[in-house]
Every structure is written in C-alpha cells, then in structure tokens.
XYZ file of C-alpha atoms in Angstrom:
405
model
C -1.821 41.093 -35.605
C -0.093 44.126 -36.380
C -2.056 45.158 -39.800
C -3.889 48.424 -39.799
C -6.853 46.852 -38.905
C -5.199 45.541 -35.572
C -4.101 49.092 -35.007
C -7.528 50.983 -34.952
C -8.242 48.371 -32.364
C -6.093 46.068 -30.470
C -8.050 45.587 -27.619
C -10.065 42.549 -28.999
C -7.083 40.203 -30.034
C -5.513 41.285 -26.840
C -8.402 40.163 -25.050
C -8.162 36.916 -26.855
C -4.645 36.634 -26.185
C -5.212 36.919 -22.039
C -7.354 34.234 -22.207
C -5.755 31.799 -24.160
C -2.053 32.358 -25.093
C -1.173 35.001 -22.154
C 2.867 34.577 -23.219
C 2.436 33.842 -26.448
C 5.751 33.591 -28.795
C 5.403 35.456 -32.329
C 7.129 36.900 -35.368
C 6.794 40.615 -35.728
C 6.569 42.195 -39.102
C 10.796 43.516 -38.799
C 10.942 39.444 -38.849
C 12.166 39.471 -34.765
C 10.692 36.893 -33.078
C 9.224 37.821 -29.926
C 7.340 36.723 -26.702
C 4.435 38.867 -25.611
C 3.064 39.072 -22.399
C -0.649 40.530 -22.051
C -2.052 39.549 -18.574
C -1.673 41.624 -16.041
C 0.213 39.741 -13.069
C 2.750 38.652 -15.654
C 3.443 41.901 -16.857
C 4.014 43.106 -13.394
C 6.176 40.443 -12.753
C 8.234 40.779 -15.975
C 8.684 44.324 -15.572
C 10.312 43.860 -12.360
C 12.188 40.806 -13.089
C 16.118 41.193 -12.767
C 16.462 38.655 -15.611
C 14.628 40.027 -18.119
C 17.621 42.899 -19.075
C 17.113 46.141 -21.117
C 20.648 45.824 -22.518
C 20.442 44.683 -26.392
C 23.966 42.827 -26.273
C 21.818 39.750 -24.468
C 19.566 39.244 -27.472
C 20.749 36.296 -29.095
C 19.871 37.526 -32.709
C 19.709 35.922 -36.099
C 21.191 37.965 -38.694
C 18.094 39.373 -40.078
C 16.946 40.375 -36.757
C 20.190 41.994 -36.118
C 19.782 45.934 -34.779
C 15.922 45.884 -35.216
C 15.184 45.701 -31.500
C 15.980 49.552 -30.350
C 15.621 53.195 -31.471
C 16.836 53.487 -35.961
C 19.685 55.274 -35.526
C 20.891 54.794 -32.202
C 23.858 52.723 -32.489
C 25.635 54.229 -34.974
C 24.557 57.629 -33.507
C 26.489 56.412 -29.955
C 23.400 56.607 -28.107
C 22.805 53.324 -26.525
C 23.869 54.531 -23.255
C 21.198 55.733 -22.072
C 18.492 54.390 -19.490
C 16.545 52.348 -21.563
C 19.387 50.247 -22.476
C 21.175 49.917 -19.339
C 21.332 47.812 -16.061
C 22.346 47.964 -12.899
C 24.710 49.038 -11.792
C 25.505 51.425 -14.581
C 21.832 51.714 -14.475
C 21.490 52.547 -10.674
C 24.565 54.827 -11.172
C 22.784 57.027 -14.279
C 19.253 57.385 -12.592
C 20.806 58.736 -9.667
C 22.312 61.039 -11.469
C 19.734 62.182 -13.637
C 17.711 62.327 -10.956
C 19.408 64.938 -9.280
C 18.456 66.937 -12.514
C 15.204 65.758 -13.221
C 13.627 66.742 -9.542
C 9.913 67.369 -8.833
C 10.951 70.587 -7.735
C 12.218 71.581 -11.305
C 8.769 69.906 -12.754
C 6.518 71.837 -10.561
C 8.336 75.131 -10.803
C 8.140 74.326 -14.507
C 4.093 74.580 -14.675
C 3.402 78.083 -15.503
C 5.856 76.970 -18.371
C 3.981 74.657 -19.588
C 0.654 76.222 -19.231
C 2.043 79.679 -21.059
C 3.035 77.175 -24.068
C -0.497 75.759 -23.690
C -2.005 78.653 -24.204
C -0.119 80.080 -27.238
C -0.686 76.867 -29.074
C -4.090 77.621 -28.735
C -4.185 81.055 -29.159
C -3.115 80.271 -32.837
C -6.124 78.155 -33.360
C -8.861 79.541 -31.531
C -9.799 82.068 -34.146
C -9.727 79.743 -36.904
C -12.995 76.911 -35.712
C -11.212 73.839 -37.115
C -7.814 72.554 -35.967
C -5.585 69.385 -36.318
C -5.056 68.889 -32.591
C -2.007 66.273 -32.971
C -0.128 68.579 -35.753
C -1.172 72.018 -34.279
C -1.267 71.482 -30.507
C -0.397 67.674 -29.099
C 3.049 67.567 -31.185
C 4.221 70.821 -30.607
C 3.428 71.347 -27.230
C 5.834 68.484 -25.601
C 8.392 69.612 -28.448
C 8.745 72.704 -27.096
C 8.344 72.233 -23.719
C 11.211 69.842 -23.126
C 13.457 71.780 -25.360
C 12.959 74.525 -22.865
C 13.404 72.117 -20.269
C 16.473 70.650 -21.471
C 18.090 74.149 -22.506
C 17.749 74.623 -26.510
C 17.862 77.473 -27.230
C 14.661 79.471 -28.898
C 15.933 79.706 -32.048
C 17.058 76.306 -32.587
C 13.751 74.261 -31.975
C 12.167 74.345 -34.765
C 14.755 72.469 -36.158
C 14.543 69.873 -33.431
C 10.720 70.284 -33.831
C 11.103 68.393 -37.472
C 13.530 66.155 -36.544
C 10.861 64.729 -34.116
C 8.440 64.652 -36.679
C 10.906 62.646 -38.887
C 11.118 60.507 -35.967
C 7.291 59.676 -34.921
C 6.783 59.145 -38.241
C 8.710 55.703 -37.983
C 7.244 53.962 -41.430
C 5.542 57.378 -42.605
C 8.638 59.402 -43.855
C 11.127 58.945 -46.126
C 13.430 55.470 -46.433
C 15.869 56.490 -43.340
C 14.519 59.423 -42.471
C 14.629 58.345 -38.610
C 18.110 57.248 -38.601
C 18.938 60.696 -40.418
C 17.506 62.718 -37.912
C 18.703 60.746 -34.874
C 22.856 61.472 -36.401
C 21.444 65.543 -36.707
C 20.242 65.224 -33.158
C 23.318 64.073 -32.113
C 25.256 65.938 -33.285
C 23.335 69.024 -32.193
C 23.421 67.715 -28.690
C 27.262 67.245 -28.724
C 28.114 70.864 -29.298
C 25.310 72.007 -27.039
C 26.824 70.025 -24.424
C 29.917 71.606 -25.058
C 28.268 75.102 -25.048
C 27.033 74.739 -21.529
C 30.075 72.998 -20.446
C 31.586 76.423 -20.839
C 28.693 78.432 -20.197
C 26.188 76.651 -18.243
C 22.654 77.574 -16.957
C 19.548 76.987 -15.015
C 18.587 73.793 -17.468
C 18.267 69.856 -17.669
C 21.672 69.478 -19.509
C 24.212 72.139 -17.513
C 22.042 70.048 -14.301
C 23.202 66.965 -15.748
C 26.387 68.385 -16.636
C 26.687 69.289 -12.839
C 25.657 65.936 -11.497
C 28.049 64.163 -9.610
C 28.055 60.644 -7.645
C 30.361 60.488 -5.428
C 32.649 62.391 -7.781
C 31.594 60.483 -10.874
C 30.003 62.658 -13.502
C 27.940 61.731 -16.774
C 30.851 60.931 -20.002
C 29.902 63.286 -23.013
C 28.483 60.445 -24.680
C 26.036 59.442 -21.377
C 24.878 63.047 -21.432
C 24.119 62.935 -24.978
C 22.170 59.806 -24.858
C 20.716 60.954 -21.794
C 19.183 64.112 -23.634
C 18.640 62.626 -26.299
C 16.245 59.442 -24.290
C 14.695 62.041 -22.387
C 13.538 64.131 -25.513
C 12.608 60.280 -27.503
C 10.646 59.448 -24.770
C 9.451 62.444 -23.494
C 7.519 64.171 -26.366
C 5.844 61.288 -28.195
C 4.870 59.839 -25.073
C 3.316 62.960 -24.053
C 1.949 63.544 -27.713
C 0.085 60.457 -27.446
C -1.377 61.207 -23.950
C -3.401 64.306 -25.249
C -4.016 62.912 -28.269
C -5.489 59.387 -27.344
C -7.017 61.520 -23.726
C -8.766 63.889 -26.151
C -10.382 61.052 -28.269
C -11.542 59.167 -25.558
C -13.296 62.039 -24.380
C -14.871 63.148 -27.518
C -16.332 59.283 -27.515
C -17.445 59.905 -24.206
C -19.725 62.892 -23.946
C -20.750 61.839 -20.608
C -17.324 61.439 -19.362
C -16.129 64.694 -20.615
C -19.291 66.197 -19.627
C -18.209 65.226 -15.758
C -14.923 66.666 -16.172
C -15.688 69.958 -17.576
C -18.510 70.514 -14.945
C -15.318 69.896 -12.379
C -13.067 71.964 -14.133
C -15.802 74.767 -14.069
C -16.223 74.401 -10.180
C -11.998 75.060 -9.648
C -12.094 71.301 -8.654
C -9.008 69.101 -9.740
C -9.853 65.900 -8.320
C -11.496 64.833 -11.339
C -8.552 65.884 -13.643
C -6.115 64.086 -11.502
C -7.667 60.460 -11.311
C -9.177 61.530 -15.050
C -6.197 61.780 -16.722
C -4.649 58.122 -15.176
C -7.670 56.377 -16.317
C -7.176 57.814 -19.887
C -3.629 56.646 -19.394
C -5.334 53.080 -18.526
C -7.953 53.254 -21.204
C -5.909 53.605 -24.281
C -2.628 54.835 -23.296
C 0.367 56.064 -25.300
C 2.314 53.363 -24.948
C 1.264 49.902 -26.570
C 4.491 47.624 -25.845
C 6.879 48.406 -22.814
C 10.740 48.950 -24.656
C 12.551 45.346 -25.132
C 13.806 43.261 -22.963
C 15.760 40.341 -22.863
C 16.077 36.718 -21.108
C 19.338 36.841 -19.425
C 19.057 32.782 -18.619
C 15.906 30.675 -18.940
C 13.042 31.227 -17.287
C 9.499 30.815 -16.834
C 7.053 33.092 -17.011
C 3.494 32.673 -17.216
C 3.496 29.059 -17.764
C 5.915 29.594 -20.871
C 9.242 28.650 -20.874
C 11.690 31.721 -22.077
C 14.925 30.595 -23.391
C 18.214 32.909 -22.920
C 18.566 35.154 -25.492
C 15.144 35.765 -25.893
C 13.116 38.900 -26.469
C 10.170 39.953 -24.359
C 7.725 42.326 -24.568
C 5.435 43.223 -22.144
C 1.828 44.740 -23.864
C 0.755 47.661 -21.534
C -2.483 48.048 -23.489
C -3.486 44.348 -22.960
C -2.437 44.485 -19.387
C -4.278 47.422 -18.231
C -7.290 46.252 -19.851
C -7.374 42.751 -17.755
C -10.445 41.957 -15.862
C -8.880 40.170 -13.678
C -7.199 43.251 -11.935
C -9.277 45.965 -12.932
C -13.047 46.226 -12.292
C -14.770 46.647 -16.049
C -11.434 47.268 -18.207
C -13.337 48.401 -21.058
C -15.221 51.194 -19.647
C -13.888 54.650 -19.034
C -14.711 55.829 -16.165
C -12.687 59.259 -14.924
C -12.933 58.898 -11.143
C -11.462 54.975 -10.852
C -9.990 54.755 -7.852
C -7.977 51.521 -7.441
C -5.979 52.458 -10.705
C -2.828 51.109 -10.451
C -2.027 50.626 -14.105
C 1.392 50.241 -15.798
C 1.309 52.747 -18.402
C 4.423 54.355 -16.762
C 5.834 51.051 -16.392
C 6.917 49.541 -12.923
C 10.269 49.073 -10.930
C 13.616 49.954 -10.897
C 12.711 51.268 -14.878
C 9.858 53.455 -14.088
C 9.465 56.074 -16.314
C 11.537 58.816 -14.653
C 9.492 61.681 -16.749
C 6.385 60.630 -15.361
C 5.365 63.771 -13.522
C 6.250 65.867 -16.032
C 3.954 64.213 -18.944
C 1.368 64.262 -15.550
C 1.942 67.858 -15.731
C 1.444 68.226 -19.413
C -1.346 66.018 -20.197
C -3.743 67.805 -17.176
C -2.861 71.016 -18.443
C -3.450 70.256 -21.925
C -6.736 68.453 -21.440
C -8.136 71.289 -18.767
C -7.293 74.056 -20.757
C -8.971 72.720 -24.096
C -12.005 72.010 -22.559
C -12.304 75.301 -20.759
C -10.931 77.470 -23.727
C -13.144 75.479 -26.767
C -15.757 73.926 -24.528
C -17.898 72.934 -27.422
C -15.026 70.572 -29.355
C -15.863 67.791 -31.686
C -14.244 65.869 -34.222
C -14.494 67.328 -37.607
C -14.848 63.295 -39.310
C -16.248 59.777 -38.430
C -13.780 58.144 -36.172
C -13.858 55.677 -39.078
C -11.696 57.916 -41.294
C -8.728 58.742 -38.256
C -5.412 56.428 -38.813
C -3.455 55.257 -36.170
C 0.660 55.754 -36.857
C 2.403 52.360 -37.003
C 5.469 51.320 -34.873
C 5.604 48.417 -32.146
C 5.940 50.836 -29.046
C 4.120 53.661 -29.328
C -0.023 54.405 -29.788
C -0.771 57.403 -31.236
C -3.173 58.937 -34.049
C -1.444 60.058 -36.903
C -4.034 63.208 -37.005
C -7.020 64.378 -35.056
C -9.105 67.079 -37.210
C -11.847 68.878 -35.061
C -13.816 71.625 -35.160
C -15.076 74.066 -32.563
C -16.661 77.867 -32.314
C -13.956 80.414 -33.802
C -12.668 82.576 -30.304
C -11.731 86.100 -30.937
C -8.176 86.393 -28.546
C-alpha cells in the first residue's frame, strides 16, 4: 500500500481490505502506525463515535511518530485550534460560531461569484485548444474564490495562490516547503485580522471577527486557525472535486454524454445528483483527518487500544457493496447516495455547500463552454500527488477546439 502504484488505483486493495481485514492495523510510510477502517458501517460508526477524538494531545506517540499526524507546519505556526483538532465543547462552541459566518445565505449569494471566476479562468484558455485543467482552472479557481470569500484583498492572492501550491504539493516541493508557507500564511492572516479588526467588511473574517456566543468571541489565534482551516480545507478539497469529476467523465463518454444533453435542456437535476456520485466514485478525499482512541474500544471486531490512531478510508467506504448498489460503476443519477465524502456527524464538513457550489459550476460550465474536451495523453501517463488525506491528480493536460472570446 501506499506506493505509486497503489495511488493510480486504490480501489482494488481496498476492496481486498473490506473483505478480509476491514480494521486492519498498519505502518504508514511517516513510520505512524495506524488502524484503517474501510467498510462502510464502521466508518459511519467511527466517524460519529465520541471516543474516537480529533485532538492530537490523545495520540500516545513514539518519538519518531511525534508531530506527523496533522497539517507540517501547524504547531509551530499556532494553528491547532481550529475545527479539525478540536472537541466538544470547545468544538461545539467554535462551529457555532463560525457558523454564524459561514451561512448558506452568504454561499448562495456568493454564486454569481463563483461563476464570474469560472468563466475568466476559462476565458484564458479557450483560445488556446490545449489546457492543464488542474494548474490553469481546478487550482486556481477555489484559490481565488475563498480568498474573496474570506476577505484578501485582490492584490495579495497571488501570493496566497503559491503558498497553496507549496502546500498541495506535500512531497513534491522543496524539503519544508509546506511548513514554510504555513508560518507566511500565518503571519499574513494575523495582520489581516488586525486590519479588519479596525476596518471591517462584508467578508468571512470581519463575520468571524463579529461572531459572538453569548458574548464570547473567537481569540486572535482561533480566528487565525479558523481562516487558515477553512482555506486548507477548502481549496484542495475543491481542487480535487473538479479534477477527479472531470476525469471520471472523460472515462465515461456515456455518462458525460447524459449530463451535457441535461445541461443543454436548462435541466439541473442531473448536475445535482451527478456531481455527489463523482464525489462517491473517486472523491477528493482518500482518508478522513486523524483521530484518536480516547479509551479502548472495539470497533469492527478489532480491539483499539487508547492512544491509538484511526483512520477512516472514505474511498474504500463509499465503494462497499454492501451499502451501495454496484460501487464500481458511475452512474450520475444514483439516488440512494448517501456517501461520506463530506464526512458525517458533529465534524461534517462545514464548507460543504460551498465546494457543492463550486464543483457544479465548474463541471457545467466546461462542458457547455468546450463541449468537445478530451484528454490530451493515455490516462497511463497522469500521476496522482502523494499525501495520506487527500486524492488528487498532480496534472490533467487536455485538449479541445480553440474558442474565439
């Protein structure tokens, strides 16, 4: 597991895995030792389960495996306070306020947004017959469009356009090149905070500044991680999405065929339940973010000890036959679709709607704007990028008939 092999392909050992070592412990190449869980029922279950914790303090670590469980960077960066690292009740206490900035109002009234970004990204390609979709239009797109949620300012994101590409790199770049960019990030964030303290606007940050519980408001530090989590999370998940959707489709002529003959009719039906399956199929997110055994437990037969990291595989799980009706086929209007590529419970991925929001308008508008798109190379020669979490292509050339704009 885990070679580059394993990572053009996963489903196969996963497979194997469900049906005979479901919670199966193993050593991961940063040397952690780790139990995965790949059927569906006990992924469900472990999500949800109080005593599996997000917070890294309950991993009872060797020394070698010490800090190689979370984001490079983040510790020394003060950034662990943010939702992915938290329980309740600071959890409970953080969503709530977040939430109050992160509302499906702001998300909807965000879509012309989003599909105005959309459109220039592809504006600067159309002409040319031959793009990399993940460098010129999946990265960029989620980059930009959270920035502008979040309140950076135009002319500073480009530079927090390459320190996200220093950061979904992981292995790719430079010998702590992550860690580098997560201390600039940072410290950007710290004296935009400050900025908006003083002059706020109609943005993600001066909302979170705003937010108040009960007259308890987000620390500097919790807004910081807070942005910082939400822009982590937020773009590569949502770079992943479009680029693993847009794949699957190109392998699929017949699927893609369906949803462009939709699209073409104003339908967006199709779209809707088309863009969850792809989320099923080969989502962007392999592994659901640590967790650890707060006391011994079982779990799928297995006994966990305390101490003990967990990881639940979202790709293995949504491809179970035992919950979904022929896992390995993509088929755009599945109904019964509950699949956990968002996660499930109280850590639900609270940006959900808004890589929704991205990922439709992404897909729709390539396939109406460059109807004819192909990949420019045998899906033999496309790399997948490494990392534990995360499932994304490291580059997607295609090719299409040049559009005069």
């Amino acid at each position: 597991m885990f070679t580059w092999e394993f990572a053009t392909d996963p489903y196969p050992a996963y497979a194997w895995l469900r049906d005979h070592a479901p919670v199966h412990r193993t050593r991961l190449p940063s040397g952690v030792e780790a139990w995965l869980v790949t059927r569906y029922g006990d992924a469900r279950q472990a999500l949800a389960d109080t005593r599996l914790s997000k917070n890294p303090a309950h991993h009872d670590e060797p020394a070698h495996a010490k800090g190689k469980t979370g984001i490079p960077g983040e510790r020394k960066a003060e950034l662990m306070t943010h939702l992915l690292n938290i329980d309740p009740p600071d959890h409970t206490r953080l969503r709530r306020l977040v939430a109050k900035a992160f509302t499906p109002r702001r998300v909807a009234a965000f879509a012309p947004r989003v599909q105005e970004l959309t459109d220039r990204l592809i504006d600067s390609i159309a002409e040319k017959g031959e793009a990399d979709l993940i460098h010129d239009f999946a990265f960029p797109l989620p980059i930009y469009a959270i920035c502008d949620l979040l309140g950076v300012p135009a002319e500073d994101q480009d530079d927090f356009r390459d320190w996200a590409g220093m950061m979904i790199r992981h292995g790719g770049g430079p010998r702590g090149g992550v860690a580098r960019s997560v201390k600039k990030m940072r410290t950007y964030l710290a004296e935009l905070i400050h900025r908006k303290r003083e002059d706020p606007g109609d943005d993600l940050i001066s909302g979170l500044i705003r937010a108040s519980d009960h007259g308890e408001h987000l620390s500097e530090n919790e807004a910081a991680a807070m942005a910082f989590i939400l822009l982590f999370a937020g773009f590569e998940t949502t770079v992943n999405l479009i680029g693993n959707g847009v794949y699957a489709l190109l392998r699929h002529p017949e699927q893609r065929e369906r949803l462009q003959t939709s699209l073409a009719a104003g339908e967006t039906g199709l779209l809707e339940t088309g863009v969850e399956e792809l989320l099923r199929y080969d989502g962007p997110v392999e592994l659901a973010t640590w967790r650890f055994a707060t006391e011994s437990l079982e779990l799928g037969g297995k006994r966990i000890g305390a101490g003990d990291p967990v990881l639940v595989v979202l790709a293995a799980a949504d491809r179970d036959p035992e919950r979904f009706a022929e896992p390995n086929v993509l088929d755009l209007s599945r109904r019964d679709n509950q699949h956990l590529g968002y996660g499930h419970g109280i850590h639900y991925c609270l940006g959900a709607p808004l890589a929704r929001l991205e990922g439709q308008t992404a897909i729709a508008t390539l396939l109406r704007r460059l109807p004819d798109l192909q990949l420019a190379v045998d899906s033999t020669d496309l790399r997948w990028r490494g990392g534990l979490i995360m499932r994304g292509l490291r580059t997607l050339p295609v090719q299409f008939t040049s559009r005069n704009i």
